[in-house]
PDB file of C-alpha atoms in Angstrom:
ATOM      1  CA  UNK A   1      28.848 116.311   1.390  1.00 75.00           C
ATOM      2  CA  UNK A   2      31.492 116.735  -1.259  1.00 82.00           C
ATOM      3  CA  UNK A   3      31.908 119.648  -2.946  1.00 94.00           C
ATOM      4  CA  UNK A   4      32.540 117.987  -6.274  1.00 97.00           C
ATOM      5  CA  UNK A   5      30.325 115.353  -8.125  1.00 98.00           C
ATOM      6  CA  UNK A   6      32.109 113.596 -11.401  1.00 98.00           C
ATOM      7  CA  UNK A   7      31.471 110.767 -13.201  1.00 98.00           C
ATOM      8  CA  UNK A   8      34.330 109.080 -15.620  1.00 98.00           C
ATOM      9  CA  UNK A   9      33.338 107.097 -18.266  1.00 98.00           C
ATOM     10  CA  UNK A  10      35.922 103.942 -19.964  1.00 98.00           C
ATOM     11  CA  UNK A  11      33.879 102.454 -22.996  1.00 98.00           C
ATOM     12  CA  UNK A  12      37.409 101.250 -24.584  1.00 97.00           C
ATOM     13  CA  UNK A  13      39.122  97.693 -23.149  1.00 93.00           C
ATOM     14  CA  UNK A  14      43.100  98.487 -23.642  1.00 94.00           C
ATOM     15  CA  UNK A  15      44.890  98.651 -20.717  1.00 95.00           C
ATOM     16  CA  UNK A  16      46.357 102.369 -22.168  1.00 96.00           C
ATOM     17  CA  UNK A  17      42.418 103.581 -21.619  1.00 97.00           C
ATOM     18  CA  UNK A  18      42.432 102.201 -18.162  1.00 97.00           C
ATOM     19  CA  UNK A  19      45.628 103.607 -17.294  1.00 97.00           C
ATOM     20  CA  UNK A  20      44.806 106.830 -18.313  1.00 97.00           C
ATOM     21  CA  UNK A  21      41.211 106.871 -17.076  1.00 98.00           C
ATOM     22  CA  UNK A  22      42.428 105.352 -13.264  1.00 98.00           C
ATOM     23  CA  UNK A  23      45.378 108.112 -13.305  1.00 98.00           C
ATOM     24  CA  UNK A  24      43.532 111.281 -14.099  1.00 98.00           C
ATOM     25  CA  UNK A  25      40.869 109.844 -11.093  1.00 98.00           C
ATOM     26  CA  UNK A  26      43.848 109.433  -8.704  1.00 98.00           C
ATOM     27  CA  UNK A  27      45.357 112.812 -10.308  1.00 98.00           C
ATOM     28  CA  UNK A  28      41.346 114.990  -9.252  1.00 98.00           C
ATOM     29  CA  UNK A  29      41.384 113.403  -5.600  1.00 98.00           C
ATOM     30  CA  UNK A  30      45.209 114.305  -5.455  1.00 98.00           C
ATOM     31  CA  UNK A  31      43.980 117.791  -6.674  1.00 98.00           C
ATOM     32  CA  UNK A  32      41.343 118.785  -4.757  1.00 97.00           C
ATOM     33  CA  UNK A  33      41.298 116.145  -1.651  1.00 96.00           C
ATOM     34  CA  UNK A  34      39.720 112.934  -1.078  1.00 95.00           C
ATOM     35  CA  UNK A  35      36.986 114.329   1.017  1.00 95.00           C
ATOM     36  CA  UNK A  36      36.310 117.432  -1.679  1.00 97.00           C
ATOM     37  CA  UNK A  37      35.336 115.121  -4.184  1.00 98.00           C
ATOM     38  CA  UNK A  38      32.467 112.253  -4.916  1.00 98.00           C
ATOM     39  CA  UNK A  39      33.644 110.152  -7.944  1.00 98.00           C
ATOM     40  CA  UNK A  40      32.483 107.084 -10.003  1.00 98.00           C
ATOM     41  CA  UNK A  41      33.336 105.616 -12.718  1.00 98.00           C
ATOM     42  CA  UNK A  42      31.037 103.958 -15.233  1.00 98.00           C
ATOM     43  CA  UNK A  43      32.444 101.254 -17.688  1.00 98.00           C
ATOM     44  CA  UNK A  44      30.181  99.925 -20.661  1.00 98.00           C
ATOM     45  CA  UNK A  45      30.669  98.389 -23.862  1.00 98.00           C
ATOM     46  CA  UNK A  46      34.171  96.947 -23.884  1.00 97.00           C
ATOM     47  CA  UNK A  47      35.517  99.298 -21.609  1.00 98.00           C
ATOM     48  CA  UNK A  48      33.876  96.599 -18.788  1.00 98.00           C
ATOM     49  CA  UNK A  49      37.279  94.487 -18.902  1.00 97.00           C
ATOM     50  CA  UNK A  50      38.703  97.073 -16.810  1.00 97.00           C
ATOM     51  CA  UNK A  51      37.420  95.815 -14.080  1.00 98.00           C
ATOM     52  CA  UNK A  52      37.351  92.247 -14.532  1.00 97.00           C
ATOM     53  CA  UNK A  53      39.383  90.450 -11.719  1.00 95.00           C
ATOM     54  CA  UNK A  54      41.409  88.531 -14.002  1.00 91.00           C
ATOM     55  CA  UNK A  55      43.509  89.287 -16.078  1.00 87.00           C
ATOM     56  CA  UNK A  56      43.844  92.951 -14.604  1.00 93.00           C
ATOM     57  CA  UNK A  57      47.177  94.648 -14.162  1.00 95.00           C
ATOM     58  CA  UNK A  58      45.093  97.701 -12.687  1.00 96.00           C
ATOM     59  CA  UNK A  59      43.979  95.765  -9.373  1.00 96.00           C
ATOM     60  CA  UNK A  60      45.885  96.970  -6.892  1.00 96.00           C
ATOM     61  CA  UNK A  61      45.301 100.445  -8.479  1.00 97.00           C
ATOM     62  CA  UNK A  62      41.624  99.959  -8.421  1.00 98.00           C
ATOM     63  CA  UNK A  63      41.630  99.089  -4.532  1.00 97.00           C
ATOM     64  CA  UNK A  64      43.120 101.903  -3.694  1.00 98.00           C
ATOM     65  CA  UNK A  65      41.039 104.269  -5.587  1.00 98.00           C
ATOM     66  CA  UNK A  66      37.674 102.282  -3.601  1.00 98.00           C
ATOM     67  CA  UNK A  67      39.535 102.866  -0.730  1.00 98.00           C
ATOM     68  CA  UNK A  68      39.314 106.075  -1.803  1.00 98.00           C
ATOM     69  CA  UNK A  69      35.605 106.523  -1.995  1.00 97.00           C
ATOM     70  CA  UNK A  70      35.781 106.232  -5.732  1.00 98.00           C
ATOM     71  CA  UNK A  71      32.996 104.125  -6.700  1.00 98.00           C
ATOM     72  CA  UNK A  72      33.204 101.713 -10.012  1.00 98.00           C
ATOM     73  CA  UNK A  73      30.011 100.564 -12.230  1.00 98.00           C
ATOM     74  CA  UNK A  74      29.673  98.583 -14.405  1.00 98.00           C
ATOM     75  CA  UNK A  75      26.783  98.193 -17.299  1.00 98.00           C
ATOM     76  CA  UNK A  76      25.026  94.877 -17.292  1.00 98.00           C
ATOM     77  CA  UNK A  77      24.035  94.656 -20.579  1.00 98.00           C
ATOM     78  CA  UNK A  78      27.919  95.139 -21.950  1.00 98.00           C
ATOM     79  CA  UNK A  79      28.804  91.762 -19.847  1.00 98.00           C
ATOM     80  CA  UNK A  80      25.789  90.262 -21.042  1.00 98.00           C
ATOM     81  CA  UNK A  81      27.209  91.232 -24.542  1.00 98.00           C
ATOM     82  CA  UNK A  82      30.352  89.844 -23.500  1.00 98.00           C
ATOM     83  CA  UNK A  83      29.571  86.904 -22.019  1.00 98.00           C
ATOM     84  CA  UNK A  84      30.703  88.198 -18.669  1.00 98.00           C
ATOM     85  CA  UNK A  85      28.907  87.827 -15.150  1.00 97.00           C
ATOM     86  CA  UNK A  86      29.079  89.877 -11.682  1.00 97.00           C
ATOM     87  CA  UNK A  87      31.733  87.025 -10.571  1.00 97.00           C
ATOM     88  CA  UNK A  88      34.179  88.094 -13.326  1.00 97.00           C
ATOM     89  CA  UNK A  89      34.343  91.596 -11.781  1.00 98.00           C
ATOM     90  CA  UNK A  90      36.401  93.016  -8.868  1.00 97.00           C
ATOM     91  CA  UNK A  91      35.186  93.105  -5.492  1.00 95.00           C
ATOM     92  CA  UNK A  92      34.589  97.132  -5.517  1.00 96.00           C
ATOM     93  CA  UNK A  93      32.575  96.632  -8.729  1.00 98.00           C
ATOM     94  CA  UNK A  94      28.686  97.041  -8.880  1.00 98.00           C
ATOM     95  CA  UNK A  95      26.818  96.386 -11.533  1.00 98.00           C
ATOM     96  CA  UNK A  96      23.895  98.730 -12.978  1.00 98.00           C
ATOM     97  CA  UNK A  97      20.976  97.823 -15.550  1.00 98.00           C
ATOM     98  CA  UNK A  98      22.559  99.978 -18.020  1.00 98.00           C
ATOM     99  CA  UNK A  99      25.712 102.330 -18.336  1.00 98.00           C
ATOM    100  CA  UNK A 100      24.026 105.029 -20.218  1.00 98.00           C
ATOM    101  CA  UNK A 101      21.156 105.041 -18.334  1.00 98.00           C
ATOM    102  CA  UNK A 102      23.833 105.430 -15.166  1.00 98.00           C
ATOM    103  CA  UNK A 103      25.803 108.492 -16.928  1.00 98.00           C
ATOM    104  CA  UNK A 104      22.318 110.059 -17.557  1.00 98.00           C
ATOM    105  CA  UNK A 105      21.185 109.953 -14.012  1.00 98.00           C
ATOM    106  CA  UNK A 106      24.583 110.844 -12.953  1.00 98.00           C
ATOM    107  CA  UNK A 107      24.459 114.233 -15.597  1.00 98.00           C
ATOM    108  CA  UNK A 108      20.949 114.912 -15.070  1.00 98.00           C
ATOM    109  CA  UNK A 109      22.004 114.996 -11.034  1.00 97.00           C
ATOM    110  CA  UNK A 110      24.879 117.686 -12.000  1.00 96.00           C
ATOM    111  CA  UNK A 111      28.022 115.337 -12.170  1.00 98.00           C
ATOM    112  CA  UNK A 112      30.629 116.778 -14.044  1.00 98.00           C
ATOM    113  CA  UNK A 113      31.350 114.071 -16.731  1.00 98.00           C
ATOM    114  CA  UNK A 114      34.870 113.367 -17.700  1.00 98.00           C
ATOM    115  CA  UNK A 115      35.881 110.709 -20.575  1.00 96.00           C
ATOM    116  CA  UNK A 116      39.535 111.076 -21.340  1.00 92.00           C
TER     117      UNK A 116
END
């Protein structure tokens, strides 16, 4: 079991959030080691194109980091909002009812939460 639980949140669709966001991820497992640390990241309101398989310059990044045991959610209600269904994701994406609901769990279970 990891020492480390933390959750990320993106809630902003500009490819400067995403960098940033994706970077400080790779920049914790590069910190304290891949198998020292459990990590999601949970993407709502607009911050759901971030994950969408096209367009997405962060794709490659994003397989890596799944590679990586980094695990990426995304809130069903913001794609409803958008217009946007499960196949407009990336492959590592799953989809949860809601991404509040998921940061709450995630909190209430002692994740450190991080939203740069």
């Amino acid at each position: 079991m990891a020492t480390y639980r933390v959750v990320f949140h993106i809630d902003e669709g500009t490819i400067a959030r995403a960098n940033m966001v994706l970077h400080n991820i790779q920049n914790l497992i590069d910190d304290l080691g891949q198998d020292e640390v459990e990590v999601a990241l949970v993407a709502n309101g607009e911050g759901v194109k971030a994950l969408l398989r096209s367009p997405n310059v962060h794709k490659r990044q994003i397989n890596k980091l799944a590679e990586q045991g980094v695990r990426f959610l995304a809130c069903e209600n913001s794609m409803r909002f958008l217009g946007l269904g499960v196949e407009h994701m990336l492959e590592p994406v799953r989809v949860v009812p809601a991404g509040v609901s998921e940061l709450t769990k995630k909190q209430a279970e002692v994740w450190a939460y991080i939203r740069p």
